[in-house]
Every structure is written in C-alpha cells, then in structure tokens.
Tab-separated table of C-alpha atoms in Angstrom:
chain	number	residue	atom	x	y	z
A	182	MET	CA	1.796	-6.376	-84.892
A	183	LYS	CA	5.237	-5.582	-83.540
A	184	PRO	CA	7.452	-8.709	-83.500
A	185	ALA	CA	8.530	-10.054	-80.131
A	186	THR	CA	11.790	-8.805	-78.641
A	187	THR	CA	14.135	-11.726	-78.042
A	188	ALA	CA	17.073	-12.157	-75.694
A	189	ASP	CA	19.143	-14.973	-74.338
A	190	VAL	CA	18.709	-13.605	-70.815
A	191	LEU	CA	16.233	-11.051	-69.509
A	192	VAL	CA	17.576	-9.172	-66.481
A	193	ILE	CA	14.938	-7.262	-64.521
A	194	GLY	CA	16.437	-4.402	-62.546
A	195	ALA	CA	19.559	-2.300	-63.099
A	196	GLY	CA	20.817	-2.179	-59.530
A	197	PRO	CA	24.102	-3.769	-58.441
A	198	ALA	CA	22.806	-7.330	-58.951
A	199	GLY	CA	21.342	-6.689	-62.395
A	200	LEU	CA	24.218	-4.563	-63.642
A	201	LEU	CA	26.877	-7.090	-62.721
A	202	ALA	CA	24.824	-9.998	-64.041
A	203	ALA	CA	24.385	-8.233	-67.387
A	204	ASP	CA	28.069	-7.299	-67.487
A	205	ARG	CA	29.142	-10.886	-66.825
A	206	LEU	CA	26.772	-12.365	-69.389
A	207	ALA	CA	27.684	-9.890	-72.138
A	208	ALA	CA	31.391	-10.507	-71.612
A	209	GLN	CA	30.730	-14.182	-72.410
A	210	GLY	CA	28.849	-13.446	-75.638
A	211	VAL	CA	25.298	-13.698	-74.302
A	212	ASN	CA	22.637	-11.303	-75.552
A	213	VAL	CA	21.021	-9.528	-72.614
A	214	LEU	CA	17.943	-7.374	-72.322
A	215	LEU	CA	18.348	-5.231	-69.179
A	216	VAL	CA	15.113	-3.558	-68.049
A	217	ASP	CA	14.579	-0.954	-65.343
A	218	ALA	CA	11.572	1.210	-64.519
A	219	GLY	CA	13.727	4.176	-63.549
A	220	ARG	CA	15.839	6.776	-65.265
A	221	HIS	CA	19.421	7.355	-66.347
A	222	TYR	CA	21.722	7.796	-63.376
A	223	THR	CA	22.378	11.467	-64.126
A	224	ARG	CA	18.621	12.138	-63.961
A	225	ARG	CA	17.997	10.514	-60.583
A	226	ILE	CA	17.621	13.829	-58.772
A	227	CYS	CA	15.643	13.829	-55.521
A	228	PRO	CA	13.965	17.162	-54.689
A	229	VAL	CA	14.022	16.318	-50.971
A	230	ASP	CA	17.832	16.359	-51.090
A	231	ARG	CA	17.521	19.979	-52.193
A	232	LEU	CA	15.245	20.796	-49.232
A	233	LYS	CA	12.137	20.704	-51.397
A	234	SER	CA	9.088	18.452	-51.143
A	235	CYS	CA	8.775	14.869	-52.337
A	236	ASN	CA	6.651	14.850	-55.487
A	237	GLY	CA	6.892	11.142	-56.289
A	238	CYS	CA	8.830	11.861	-59.502
A	239	ARG	CA	5.812	10.952	-61.666
A	240	GLY	CA	5.435	7.558	-60.032
A	241	ILE	CA	9.063	6.437	-60.477
A	242	CYS	CA	10.974	7.369	-57.312
A	243	ASN	CA	14.487	8.415	-58.279
A	244	VAL	CA	15.925	7.097	-55.004
A	245	ILE	CA	14.858	3.486	-55.552
A	246	SER	CA	14.654	3.231	-59.355
A	247	GLY	CA	17.057	3.707	-62.237
A	248	ILE	CA	20.607	2.894	-63.226
A	249	GLY	CA	22.575	2.021	-60.096
A	250	GLY	CA	19.627	1.044	-57.927
A	251	SER	CA	20.741	1.417	-54.315
A	252	ILE	CA	23.994	2.935	-55.613
A	253	HIS	CA	22.620	6.431	-55.935
A	254	TYR	CA	24.829	8.581	-58.164
A	255	GLY	CA	26.426	11.350	-56.109
A	256	ASP	CA	25.830	9.800	-52.661
A	257	GLY	CA	28.282	7.961	-50.488
A	258	VAL	CA	27.610	4.252	-50.002
A	259	LYS	CA	28.812	1.452	-47.785
A	260	LEU	CA	30.216	-1.829	-49.013
A	261	SER	CA	30.231	-4.693	-46.523
A	262	ARG	CA	31.991	-7.988	-47.019
A	263	PHE	CA	30.992	-11.386	-45.691
A	264	PRO	CA	30.031	-12.495	-43.074
A	265	SER	CA	27.568	-9.627	-43.606
A	266	GLY	CA	24.923	-11.451	-45.620
A	267	ARG	CA	25.711	-14.695	-43.841
A	268	ARG	CA	22.817	-16.682	-45.349
A	269	LEU	CA	23.985	-15.874	-48.874
A	270	ALA	CA	27.514	-16.989	-47.986
A	271	GLU	CA	26.160	-20.238	-46.539
A	272	LEU	CA	24.204	-20.874	-49.742
A	273	LEU	CA	27.190	-20.210	-51.988
A	274	GLY	CA	29.814	-21.773	-49.738
A	275	ASP	CA	32.384	-19.613	-47.972
A	276	GLU	CA	35.213	-20.056	-50.486
A	277	ARG	CA	33.015	-19.337	-53.498
A	278	ALA	CA	31.380	-16.393	-51.739
A	279	GLU	CA	34.759	-14.788	-51.052
A	280	HIS	CA	35.922	-15.380	-54.620
A	281	LEU	CA	32.786	-13.793	-56.047
A	282	SER	CA	33.125	-10.925	-53.580
A	283	ASP	CA	36.625	-10.191	-54.886
A	284	THR	CA	35.373	-10.421	-58.469
A	285	ALA	CA	32.498	-8.064	-57.715
A	286	LEU	CA	34.852	-5.532	-56.118
A	287	ASP	CA	37.055	-5.649	-59.210
A	288	SER	CA	34.027	-5.053	-61.430
A	289	LEU	CA	32.663	-2.241	-59.296
A	290	CYS	CA	35.803	-0.422	-58.191
A	291	GLY	CA	38.560	-1.479	-60.561
A	292	ALA	CA	41.957	-0.450	-59.239
A	293	ASP	CA	40.325	2.028	-56.833
A	294	ARG	CA	39.538	-0.564	-54.180
A	295	PRO	CA	38.513	0.971	-50.855
A	296	SER	CA	40.055	0.075	-47.511
A	297	PHE	CA	37.880	-2.151	-45.351
A	298	ARG	CA	37.768	-1.838	-41.576
A	299	ARG	CA	36.545	-4.247	-38.914
A	300	ALA	CA	35.007	-3.541	-35.501
A	301	LEU	CA	37.003	-2.438	-32.467
A	302	ALA	CA	35.407	-5.152	-30.395
A	303	ASP	CA	36.805	-4.138	-26.996
A	304	SER	CA	35.602	-0.533	-27.189
A	305	THR	CA	31.900	-1.096	-26.487
A	306	PRO	CA	29.869	-3.132	-23.987
A	307	PHE	CA	27.634	-4.389	-26.794
A	308	THR	CA	28.156	-7.388	-29.033
A	309	VAL	CA	28.802	-5.746	-32.392
A	310	LYS	CA	28.504	-7.712	-35.610
A	311	ASP	CA	32.032	-7.799	-36.968
A	312	TYR	CA	32.522	-7.742	-40.726
A	313	PRO	CA	34.746	-5.664	-43.028
A	314	VAL	CA	33.060	-2.456	-44.189
A	315	ALA	CA	34.212	0.432	-46.365
A	316	SER	CA	32.586	3.719	-47.276
A	317	LEU	CA	32.826	5.152	-50.787
A	318	SER	CA	32.789	8.916	-51.250
A	319	SER	CA	30.378	10.607	-53.639
A	320	ALA	CA	33.249	11.061	-56.108
A	321	GLN	CA	34.093	7.356	-55.963
A	322	VAL	CA	30.443	6.468	-56.506
A	323	ARG	CA	30.239	8.711	-59.575
A	324	THR	CA	33.322	7.040	-61.030
A	325	LEU	CA	31.956	3.577	-60.229
A	326	VAL	CA	28.597	4.155	-61.920
A	327	ASP	CA	30.131	5.959	-64.903
A	328	ARG	CA	32.587	3.130	-65.489
A	329	LEU	CA	30.013	0.367	-65.261
A	330	TYR	CA	27.479	2.206	-67.431
A	331	ARG	CA	30.053	2.867	-70.166
A	332	ARG	CA	31.107	-0.764	-70.151
A	333	LEU	CA	27.533	-1.991	-70.540
A	334	THR	CA	26.564	0.488	-73.241
A	335	SER	CA	29.735	-0.052	-75.260
A	336	THR	CA	28.752	-3.608	-76.176
A	337	THR	CA	26.090	-4.665	-78.647
A	338	ARG	CA	25.357	-7.642	-76.414
A	339	VAL	CA	23.366	-5.523	-73.930
A	340	THR	CA	20.164	-3.724	-74.779
A	341	LEU	CA	19.216	-1.338	-72.001
A	342	ARG	CA	15.589	-0.315	-71.634
A	343	LEU	CA	14.929	2.432	-69.069
A	344	GLY	CA	11.479	3.671	-68.141
A	345	ALA	CA	10.229	0.149	-68.828
A	346	GLU	CA	8.544	-2.418	-66.612
A	347	ILE	CA	7.925	-6.127	-66.846
A	348	THR	CA	4.259	-6.601	-65.981
A	349	ASP	CA	3.863	-10.358	-66.574
A	350	LEU	CA	6.279	-13.265	-66.628
A	351	VAL	CA	5.209	-16.691	-67.893
A	352	PRO	CA	7.169	-19.937	-68.456
A	353	ASP	CA	7.192	-20.883	-72.113
A	354	ASP	CA	8.133	-24.393	-73.295
A	355	ARG	CA	9.286	-23.024	-76.633
A	356	HIS	CA	11.281	-19.950	-75.634
A	357	GLY	CA	11.949	-20.423	-71.926
A	358	PHE	CA	9.967	-17.389	-70.754
A	359	THR	CA	7.569	-14.911	-72.245
A	360	ALA	CA	7.194	-11.516	-70.579
A	361	ARG	CA	5.138	-8.432	-71.198
A	362	LEU	CA	7.105	-5.214	-71.186
A	363	ARG	CA	5.388	-1.857	-70.776
A	364	ALA	CA	7.153	1.340	-71.802
A	365	HIS	CA	5.713	4.798	-72.513
A	366	GLY	CA	2.160	3.474	-72.369
A	367	ALA	CA	2.679	0.705	-74.924
A	368	ASP	CA	3.094	-3.036	-74.375
A	369	GLU	CA	5.357	-5.443	-76.183
A	370	THR	CA	6.234	-9.099	-75.853
A	371	VAL	CA	9.671	-10.289	-74.768
A	372	THR	CA	10.980	-13.847	-74.970
A	373	ALA	CA	14.099	-15.080	-73.185
A	374	ARG	CA	15.684	-18.426	-72.456
A	375	ARG	CA	16.562	-17.388	-68.895
A	376	VAL	CA	15.445	-14.627	-66.521
A	377	ILE	CA	17.374	-13.030	-63.668
A	378	ALA	CA	15.053	-11.098	-61.376
A	379	ALA	CA	17.032	-8.382	-59.622
A	380	VAL	CA	14.162	-6.103	-58.716
A	381	GLY	CA	14.863	-3.631	-55.951
A	382	ARG	CA	12.572	-1.912	-53.500
A	383	ARG	CA	10.209	-0.473	-56.060
A	384	GLY	CA	9.517	-3.960	-57.385
A	385	GLN	CA	8.777	-5.557	-54.010
A	386	ARG	CA	4.995	-5.693	-54.363
A	387	TRP	CA	5.157	-6.859	-57.991
A	388	TRP	CA	7.664	-9.571	-57.130
A	389	ALA	CA	5.583	-10.803	-54.183
A	390	GLY	CA	2.717	-11.264	-56.629
A	391	GLN	CA	4.913	-13.059	-59.154
A	392	ILE	CA	6.191	-15.462	-56.505
A	393	ARG	CA	2.642	-16.549	-55.840
A	394	THR	CA	1.490	-16.541	-59.457
A	395	LEU	CA	4.455	-18.673	-60.538
A	396	GLY	CA	4.180	-20.922	-57.481
A	397	LEU	CA	7.798	-20.382	-56.381
A	398	ASP	CA	8.819	-22.153	-53.191
A	399	HIS	CA	9.273	-19.611	-50.422
A	400	THR	CA	8.815	-18.843	-46.758
A	401	LEU	CA	7.293	-15.692	-45.329
A	402	PRO	CA	9.608	-13.012	-43.971
A	403	VAL	CA	9.819	-11.619	-40.445
A	404	PRO	CA	9.136	-7.922	-41.112
A	405	SER	CA	10.505	-5.078	-39.007
A	406	VAL	CA	9.302	-1.549	-38.357
A	407	GLY	CA	11.995	1.074	-38.047
A	408	LEU	CA	12.518	4.638	-36.911
A	409	ARG	CA	15.438	6.950	-37.635
A	410	PHE	CA	17.084	8.812	-34.772
A	411	GLU	CA	18.815	11.995	-35.934
A	412	ALA	CA	21.055	14.070	-33.690
A	413	PRO	CA	24.182	16.245	-33.873
A	414	VAL	CA	26.878	13.977	-35.206
A	415	GLY	CA	28.968	14.437	-32.054
A	416	LEU	CA	26.350	12.518	-30.066
A	417	LEU	CA	26.740	9.496	-32.348
A	418	ARG	CA	30.369	9.639	-33.440
A	419	ARG	CA	31.732	7.090	-30.966
A	420	GLY	CA	29.466	4.418	-32.426
A	421	ALA	CA	31.003	4.928	-35.861
A	422	LEU	CA	34.493	4.746	-34.343
A	423	VAL	CA	33.645	1.260	-33.049
A	424	HIS	CA	32.427	0.178	-36.487
A	425	ASP	CA	31.486	2.094	-39.627
A	426	ASP	CA	28.137	0.280	-39.648
A	427	PHE	CA	27.483	-0.320	-35.947
A	428	LYS	CA	25.111	-3.289	-35.687
A	429	THR	CA	23.985	-4.922	-32.501
A	430	THR	CA	20.837	-6.770	-31.466
A	431	LEU	CA	19.031	-6.540	-28.130
A	432	VAL	CA	15.771	-8.063	-26.890
A	433	ARG	CA	13.693	-5.846	-24.650
A	434	ALA	CA	10.019	-6.185	-23.637
A	435	GLY	CA	9.992	-9.431	-25.606
A	436	VAL	CA	10.824	-7.598	-28.862
A	437	LYS	CA	13.977	-8.129	-30.925
A	438	VAL	CA	15.507	-4.739	-31.790
A	439	LYS	CA	18.620	-4.101	-33.851
A	440	THR	CA	20.562	-1.085	-34.995
A	441	PHE	CA	20.566	-0.592	-38.735
A	442	CYS	CA	22.295	1.558	-41.340
A	443	TYR	CA	24.490	3.593	-39.003
A	444	CYS	CA	25.286	6.940	-40.634
A	445	ALA	CA	27.544	8.959	-38.358
A	446	GLY	CA	30.975	8.817	-39.951
A	447	PRO	CA	33.395	11.695	-40.580
A	448	GLY	CA	30.774	13.523	-42.640
A	449	GLY	CA	27.687	12.448	-40.718
A	450	GLY	CA	24.806	11.020	-42.686
A	451	ARG	CA	21.867	11.952	-44.854
A	452	LEU	CA	18.289	10.752	-44.806
A	453	LYS	CA	16.623	9.666	-48.013
A	454	PHE	CA	12.943	9.489	-48.971
A	455	CYS	CA	11.773	6.369	-50.825
A	456	ASP	CA	8.383	6.951	-52.445
A	457	TYR	CA	6.049	3.999	-52.992
A	458	GLY	CA	3.053	5.894	-54.328
A	459	ASP	CA	0.653	5.955	-51.400
A	460	HIS	CA	3.374	6.201	-48.756
A	461	THR	CA	6.985	7.255	-48.411
A	462	LEU	CA	9.540	5.413	-46.287
A	463	LEU	CA	12.994	6.362	-45.073
A	464	ASP	CA	16.497	5.212	-45.862
A	465	GLY	CA	19.905	6.438	-44.760
A	466	HIS	CA	23.165	7.120	-46.572
A	467	VAL	CA	26.616	7.657	-45.128
A	468	ILE	CA	28.657	10.764	-45.987
A	469	PRO	CA	32.367	9.850	-45.885
A	470	GLU	CA	33.599	13.388	-46.653
A	471	ALA	CA	34.655	14.997	-43.357
A	472	GLY	CA	32.554	17.860	-42.046
A	473	ALA	CA	29.859	17.572	-44.712
A	474	SER	CA	26.868	17.333	-42.357
A	475	PRO	CA	26.343	18.484	-38.762
A	476	THR	CA	23.945	15.598	-38.092
A	477	GLY	CA	24.135	11.824	-38.092
A	478	ASN	CA	21.440	9.189	-37.892
A	479	PHE	CA	20.763	5.521	-37.450
A	480	ALA	CA	17.717	3.290	-37.439
A	481	LEU	CA	16.318	0.967	-34.843
A	482	LEU	CA	14.355	-1.922	-36.311
A	483	ALA	CA	11.908	-3.936	-34.242
A	484	GLN	CA	10.654	-7.316	-35.409
A	485	LEU	CA	6.910	-7.582	-35.878
A	486	ARG	CA	5.499	-10.803	-34.428
A	487	ASP	CA	2.171	-11.679	-32.899
A	488	GLU	CA	1.636	-13.016	-29.370
A	489	THR	CA	2.483	-16.568	-30.492
A	490	GLY	CA	5.712	-15.503	-32.190
A	491	ARG	CA	4.438	-15.723	-35.758
A	492	PRO	CA	5.523	-12.986	-38.167
A	493	ARG	CA	3.014	-10.275	-38.968
A	494	ASP	CA	1.727	-10.464	-42.524
A	495	ALA	CA	1.317	-7.838	-45.239
A	496	GLN	CA	-2.337	-7.215	-44.369
A	497	TRP	CA	-1.452	-6.486	-40.734
A	498	ILE	CA	1.296	-4.071	-41.808
A	499	GLU	CA	-1.097	-2.290	-44.151
A	500	GLN	CA	-3.907	-1.967	-41.617
A	501	ARG	CA	-1.945	-1.467	-38.403
A	502	LEU	CA	1.046	0.558	-39.593
A	503	LEU	CA	0.700	2.066	-43.059
A	504	LYS	CA	-2.924	3.160	-42.729
A	505	PRO	CA	-2.285	4.981	-39.404
A	506	TYR	CA	0.960	6.358	-40.845
A	507	ARG	CA	-0.886	7.910	-43.786
A	508	ALA	CA	-3.346	9.475	-41.332
A	509	LEU	CA	-0.629	11.299	-39.375
A	510	ARG	CA	-0.481	14.106	-41.949
A	511	ASP	CA	-3.506	15.882	-43.366
A	512	ASP	CA	-1.353	18.038	-45.655
A	513	ARG	CA	0.664	15.209	-47.251
A	514	PRO	CA	-0.690	11.796	-46.242
A	515	GLY	CA	1.950	9.087	-46.121
A	516	LYS	CA	4.942	11.424	-46.061
A	517	PRO	CA	7.526	11.099	-43.257
A	518	VAL	CA	6.881	12.484	-39.802
A	519	LEU	CA	9.234	13.929	-37.198
A	520	GLN	CA	8.696	13.913	-33.434
A	521	TRP	CA	10.868	15.571	-30.803
A	522	TYR	CA	12.466	12.787	-28.746
A	523	PRO	CA	11.035	13.851	-25.338
A	524	ASP	CA	7.580	13.802	-26.932
A	525	TRP	CA	8.223	10.461	-28.616
A	526	ARG	CA	9.476	8.999	-25.340
A	527	ASP	CA	6.397	10.217	-23.437
A	528	LYS	CA	3.933	9.636	-26.326
A	529	THR	CA	2.834	13.265	-26.249
A	530	LEU	CA	2.962	16.170	-28.701
A	531	THR	CA	4.127	19.426	-27.151
A	532	CYS	CA	6.447	20.331	-30.038
A	533	THR	CA	4.203	20.836	-33.054
A	534	SER	CA	6.288	22.364	-35.858
A	535	LEU	CA	9.735	22.154	-37.416
A	536	ASP	CA	10.438	25.738	-36.360
A	537	GLU	CA	9.627	24.861	-32.775
A	538	PHE	CA	11.770	21.737	-33.012
A	539	THR	CA	14.678	23.868	-34.229
A	540	VAL	CA	14.362	26.119	-31.172
A	541	ARG	CA	14.053	23.266	-28.689
A	542	ALA	CA	16.713	21.040	-30.254
A	543	GLY	CA	19.159	23.813	-31.054
A	544	HIS	CA	19.650	22.628	-34.636
A	545	ARG	CA	17.627	22.137	-37.798
A	546	PRO	CA	16.744	18.689	-39.117
A	547	SER	CA	18.764	17.741	-42.187
A	548	LEU	CA	15.609	17.615	-44.363
A	549	THR	CA	12.519	19.793	-44.315
A	550	ASP	CA	9.699	17.774	-45.886
A	551	TYR	CA	8.335	16.556	-42.561
A	552	GLY	CA	5.124	16.955	-40.676
A	553	VAL	CA	5.300	16.920	-36.895
A	554	ALA	CA	2.956	14.368	-35.353
A	555	ASN	CA	2.681	11.688	-32.689
A	556	LEU	CA	4.721	9.008	-34.417
A	557	ALA	CA	4.947	7.031	-31.174
A	558	GLY	CA	1.168	6.667	-31.180
A	559	ILE	CA	1.078	4.339	-34.198
A	560	LEU	CA	3.616	1.859	-32.789
A	561	PRO	CA	2.552	-1.274	-30.925
A	562	GLU	CA	3.060	-0.679	-27.210
A	563	ALA	CA	5.728	-3.370	-26.828
A	564	VAL	CA	7.645	-2.016	-29.836
A	565	HIS	CA	7.685	1.505	-28.419
A	566	THR	CA	8.804	0.253	-25.006
A	567	ALA	CA	11.560	-1.895	-26.509
A	568	MET	CA	12.834	0.817	-28.854
A	569	ARG	CA	12.984	3.391	-26.070
A	570	ALA	CA	14.873	0.987	-23.804
A	571	VAL	CA	17.396	0.075	-26.522
A	572	PHE	CA	17.941	3.681	-27.612
A	573	GLU	CA	18.626	4.890	-24.085
A	574	GLU	CA	20.959	1.938	-23.438
A	575	LEU	CA	22.964	2.630	-26.593
A	576	MET	CA	23.290	6.395	-26.352
A	577	PRO	CA	25.817	6.574	-23.472
A	578	SER	CA	28.173	4.415	-25.537
A	579	PHE	CA	27.628	6.598	-28.627
A	580	ALA	CA	27.866	9.950	-26.835
A	581	GLY	CA	30.614	9.080	-24.370
A	582	HIS	CA	28.604	10.192	-21.341
A	583	ALA	CA	25.385	9.385	-19.520
A	584	PHE	CA	22.385	10.110	-21.713
A	585	ASN	CA	20.668	13.176	-20.263
A	586	GLU	CA	17.772	15.519	-20.935
A	587	ASP	CA	19.950	17.837	-22.987
A	588	ASP	CA	20.840	14.938	-25.283
A	589	ALA	CA	17.184	13.924	-25.479
A	590	ALA	CA	16.206	17.472	-26.415
A	591	ARG	CA	18.657	17.470	-29.331
A	592	THR	CA	17.280	14.282	-30.869
A	593	ALA	CA	14.631	13.847	-33.564
A	594	VAL	CA	12.700	10.636	-34.163
A	595	ILE	CA	11.662	10.271	-37.800
A	596	GLY	CA	9.574	7.611	-39.474
A	597	LEU	CA	8.537	5.414	-40.981
A	598	GLU	CA	10.946	2.721	-42.091
A	599	LEU	CA	10.008	-0.851	-42.977
A	600	GLU	CA	12.471	-3.656	-43.631
A	601	SER	CA	12.561	-7.411	-44.288
A	602	LEU	CA	9.414	-7.449	-46.393
A	603	TRP	CA	10.860	-9.855	-48.992
A	604	ASP	CA	9.721	-13.460	-49.109
A	605	GLU	CA	12.662	-15.805	-48.582
A	606	LEU	CA	12.929	-17.916	-51.703
A	607	ALA	CA	14.047	-21.521	-51.855
A	608	LEU	CA	17.166	-21.194	-54.030
A	609	THR	CA	19.892	-23.462	-55.314
A	610	GLU	CA	23.529	-22.581	-54.779
A	611	HIS	CA	23.285	-20.861	-58.178
A	612	LEU	CA	20.452	-18.543	-57.049
A	613	GLU	CA	17.991	-20.492	-59.214
A	614	THR	CA	14.429	-20.580	-57.923
A	615	SER	CA	12.185	-23.635	-57.830
A	616	LEU	CA	11.187	-22.696	-61.393
A	617	PRO	CA	14.134	-23.776	-63.589
A	618	GLY	CA	15.670	-20.943	-65.561
A	619	LEU	CA	14.413	-18.219	-63.224
A	620	TYR	CA	16.975	-16.698	-60.859
A	621	ALA	CA	16.625	-14.179	-58.035
A	622	ALA	CA	19.473	-11.897	-57.003
A	623	GLY	CA	19.773	-9.002	-54.603
A	624	ASP	CA	17.009	-7.972	-52.228
A	625	CYS	CA	14.343	-9.982	-54.015
A	626	SER	CA	15.997	-13.275	-53.042
A	627	GLY	CA	15.052	-12.566	-49.435
A	628	LEU	CA	18.516	-13.732	-48.350
A	629	ALA	CA	20.699	-10.697	-47.801
A	630	GLN	CA	20.806	-6.957	-48.181
A	631	GLY	CA	23.855	-4.972	-49.183
A	632	ILE	CA	25.413	-3.639	-52.363
A	633	LEU	CA	28.278	-6.092	-52.481
A	634	GLN	CA	26.019	-9.011	-51.549
A	635	ALA	CA	23.646	-8.105	-54.392
A	636	ALA	CA	26.564	-7.896	-56.824
A	637	VAL	CA	27.830	-11.307	-55.695
A	638	ALA	CA	24.385	-12.824	-56.192
A	639	GLY	CA	24.133	-11.288	-59.658
A	640	LEU	CA	27.442	-12.860	-60.644
A	641	ALA	CA	26.466	-16.262	-59.223
A	642	ALA	CA	23.186	-16.250	-61.134
A	643	ALA	CA	24.879	-15.132	-64.349
A	644	ASP	CA	27.512	-17.862	-64.120
A	645	HIS	CA	24.876	-20.567	-64.006
A	646	ALA	CA	22.659	-18.951	-66.628
A	647	LEU	CA	25.666	-18.987	-68.984
A	648	ALA	CA	25.591	-22.758	-69.074
A	649	SER	CA	22.061	-22.882	-70.451
A	650	ALA	CA	21.475	-19.527	-72.192
A	651	VAL	CA	22.779	-20.394	-75.637
A	652	PRO	CA	24.014	-17.232	-77.406
A	653	ALA	CA	21.862	-16.175	-80.288
A	654	THR	CA	23.369	-16.860	-83.718
A	655	THR	CA	21.874	-13.829	-85.351
A	656	GLY	CA	20.595	-10.469	-84.296
A	657	GLY	CA	20.508	-9.311	-80.706
A	658	ALA	CA	18.257	-8.252	-77.894
A	659	ALA	CA	16.718	-5.355	-79.768
C-alpha cells in the first residue's frame, strides 16, 4: 500500500488565498502540500472566449479551477482595497487589515503596483460604495501569475498537485488531519498538522458538505440571483468614470438590488462562462486596454428572501431557479440564455435568435454560446419588477441621457448568475474555524469576495498556522 503523503500544512485551492498562504508558509520553512483540481495556468483556455461552445473542459472548468483561481491568466482583473470586504477588515482589525493588504500587493505585484482610484462621489445621484480600486491589464496579470508560480515551484518546501481533489477531511488526534486525495482515478491518504481551505467556486458544494460533516459553526447566507446587462460600451461608460467598479444598492418592490462587477472601462468588458457540470453561470471581467471591446456589461443582483424575510435555501434555488434555468434550452440545458431587453422588460419573446438580436440591437453579443429564451419568465415576480426598476433608474446616469427605446433595443439581458451561496463561518481573527487547526480563506469563508481580500485572508491564516505547524525535520510534502 502506498505510504501516506505528509505535510505540515495542507492548502486546498490554488487561487489568490491558497497561493499566498503557501508562499508565506514556505518562506518560513514550512512544508506545504498545495492541491487544486484544475490545470496549469497556461492550459486554462476557455473555448467560449474563442467564440466556440462551452464543453465543460472534461468536468474541470478552466475559468474557475487551476493555478490562479479567479486570477485568470490573460484576462484583466480588478483589485479592490478595504473597505471593500468590510466584514473581513472588521474581523482582522483595520490596522492589521491594511498592513496585510500592503503585504499582499507586494507579493502579487512586486514593484509594479497599480494606481488605485476612488469614486467621484459628486458625479452621480446614487450612493456609490467608495473604496480604492485598480484594474490590471492582461499583460500585468500574466506577469503576476508567472512570478508567483515561479516562486512557489522554485522551493522544495511546496509540493504542488494539480488535477487533484480532496474528497474527505477528518480530524486526527495523531497527525492533526487526515484527508483523502483523488488524482487521475486513484486515491491516496494525506496527513497534515494544519489545513487551510481556500476552495473557490468549483469547491462550493463540496465545502458546504464539509462544513456540515465537520460540524463547523456557521450561519446560512443570503443568496442573490443575478443577470448581466450587456450594451455598447458608450451606454455604460459614465458609470465607470464615477468608479471603476460602480456599486450601489437600491430597494425596489421590497427587494434589495445591487450593481455588481461593473465592466465598462476603457476597453469595455468580457463575459465569462463558469461551468458547474449540470449548469453554467456567468461572471464578468474588466478589459483595461483601451478600445479592446465594443461592449460593456454589469450585473444586477437581487437578494432571495421569502415573504417573512428569511433567506432562500439551497433546495429552493435548485427547484425554483436552476431547474427552470436548465429547461430554457433544449439544445444545451443549463447553458446561458440571452433575451432582448424589450422582451425581458415585457416578459415576452419576439426576438428568438442571436441573428435576429444582432439586427434589432445593431451589434453582436460579445459571446455566441447563447440560446434565446424567456429568461424573465423564471424570475420571481418581485425580483423582475425590482430589477427592471433599478436598471431603468441607473441607465440615464450611465448613458448621460434619458433612457429611451433606442437604448433598450441595444441592450441584452443574459443569465444566469448566482452569488452569496457561501455559508458564513464563525472565524477567529486568524481565520481559524470552530475546529482548531482548520482555516478558511477567500470565498469559502463567507466573509468577503475579491482577489486582494482573498490574498489577505490567506496571509492571515498562514501567519497563525505558522505558530503551530512545526516544520518537518526530514523529508517534505511529497
């Protein structure tokens, strides 16, 4: 029988939280086993980006898995500083959060630190969340990932296992934790004194199960359903001039709606497909390079609560959103759907193909792997009403003129997007869960989203794990 693989610290997930945690630990002489289900960053190619169809990449979506995680090699990304991720800053303490943020920026960007910009608060009638934000170009992202990968693979302290998944995690009085690792169809045992869970979107369902199996203290999230609104970038540009990541929150029809992931900068924005096996959701990426895309996009997210104000649970989302979503397309069930805005507004379907949309809108959508269907029909009535009201309130500020039928005709509504599905864990100021020795960093903490916030959490978890993960005296995490 193959002997168990041993490590001082097991890090699950090679996104910004996991990468910086592993980097920090290795620099202090700790043996780290870094595991990710995805591929090398140079092999994270998405066919949809090349105007082909989503094929699921053999069950490991290249957009949400692999080295870099949400930092997708070759795409522009946004970095936001605190107070974005306010709850994480409150947990860490403001001074410590800022210090770790500076450290994370040094680790990620080196001397090539980007310039951060705040909101022009007086240039919009809406209350915009004001925090420093910077956009990295695709070239800067390539340099960032290359640099971090070389640093991690140049030390014998880090063993990187790609195409590998942790399927079980069990506390072990002798070793700390025992885990089962599956790679290439074979299982092996891993032991580690400490574990840092930094699983990204692909690991959400697995992590939700682990939280319950391990009995971790947590509260349920307030999930949100989202739609992407794509239009010629000129219709959205003024929003990006107010703030690179325009975020405001409005309550209409009793539903809390917020703007999310605003992608309408100098180069517009790109949509991304995130495949989860039986359904595919949307994400957005900024393009900082001027003139790169004729379209921009942003999401509206609506909180999902019942009539008493309680958050909708996973079963409700599956039955009332994902199941109807999968039924919208006979050709490719569960793949994203586009609806012409006038149809979405009126809950009708007069525009029935992408070619017809192109004629009516006067431009082609930025991606082509869409069906055209009645996306509005699967939304709860109050959510549809609230989203329409918020969109039509925002657009005059974004476009610089009264929103009219011509603007409506040039807009696509694309779905589905789901956010805030992570349980909110009870964590110490060191990101340690209620199970000693197990840490949660990045999205899976349920505290904050964002690349820089995930990196900060990874560093905070690593710093505390250092105190108790005694470096091995012989061998390594092989």
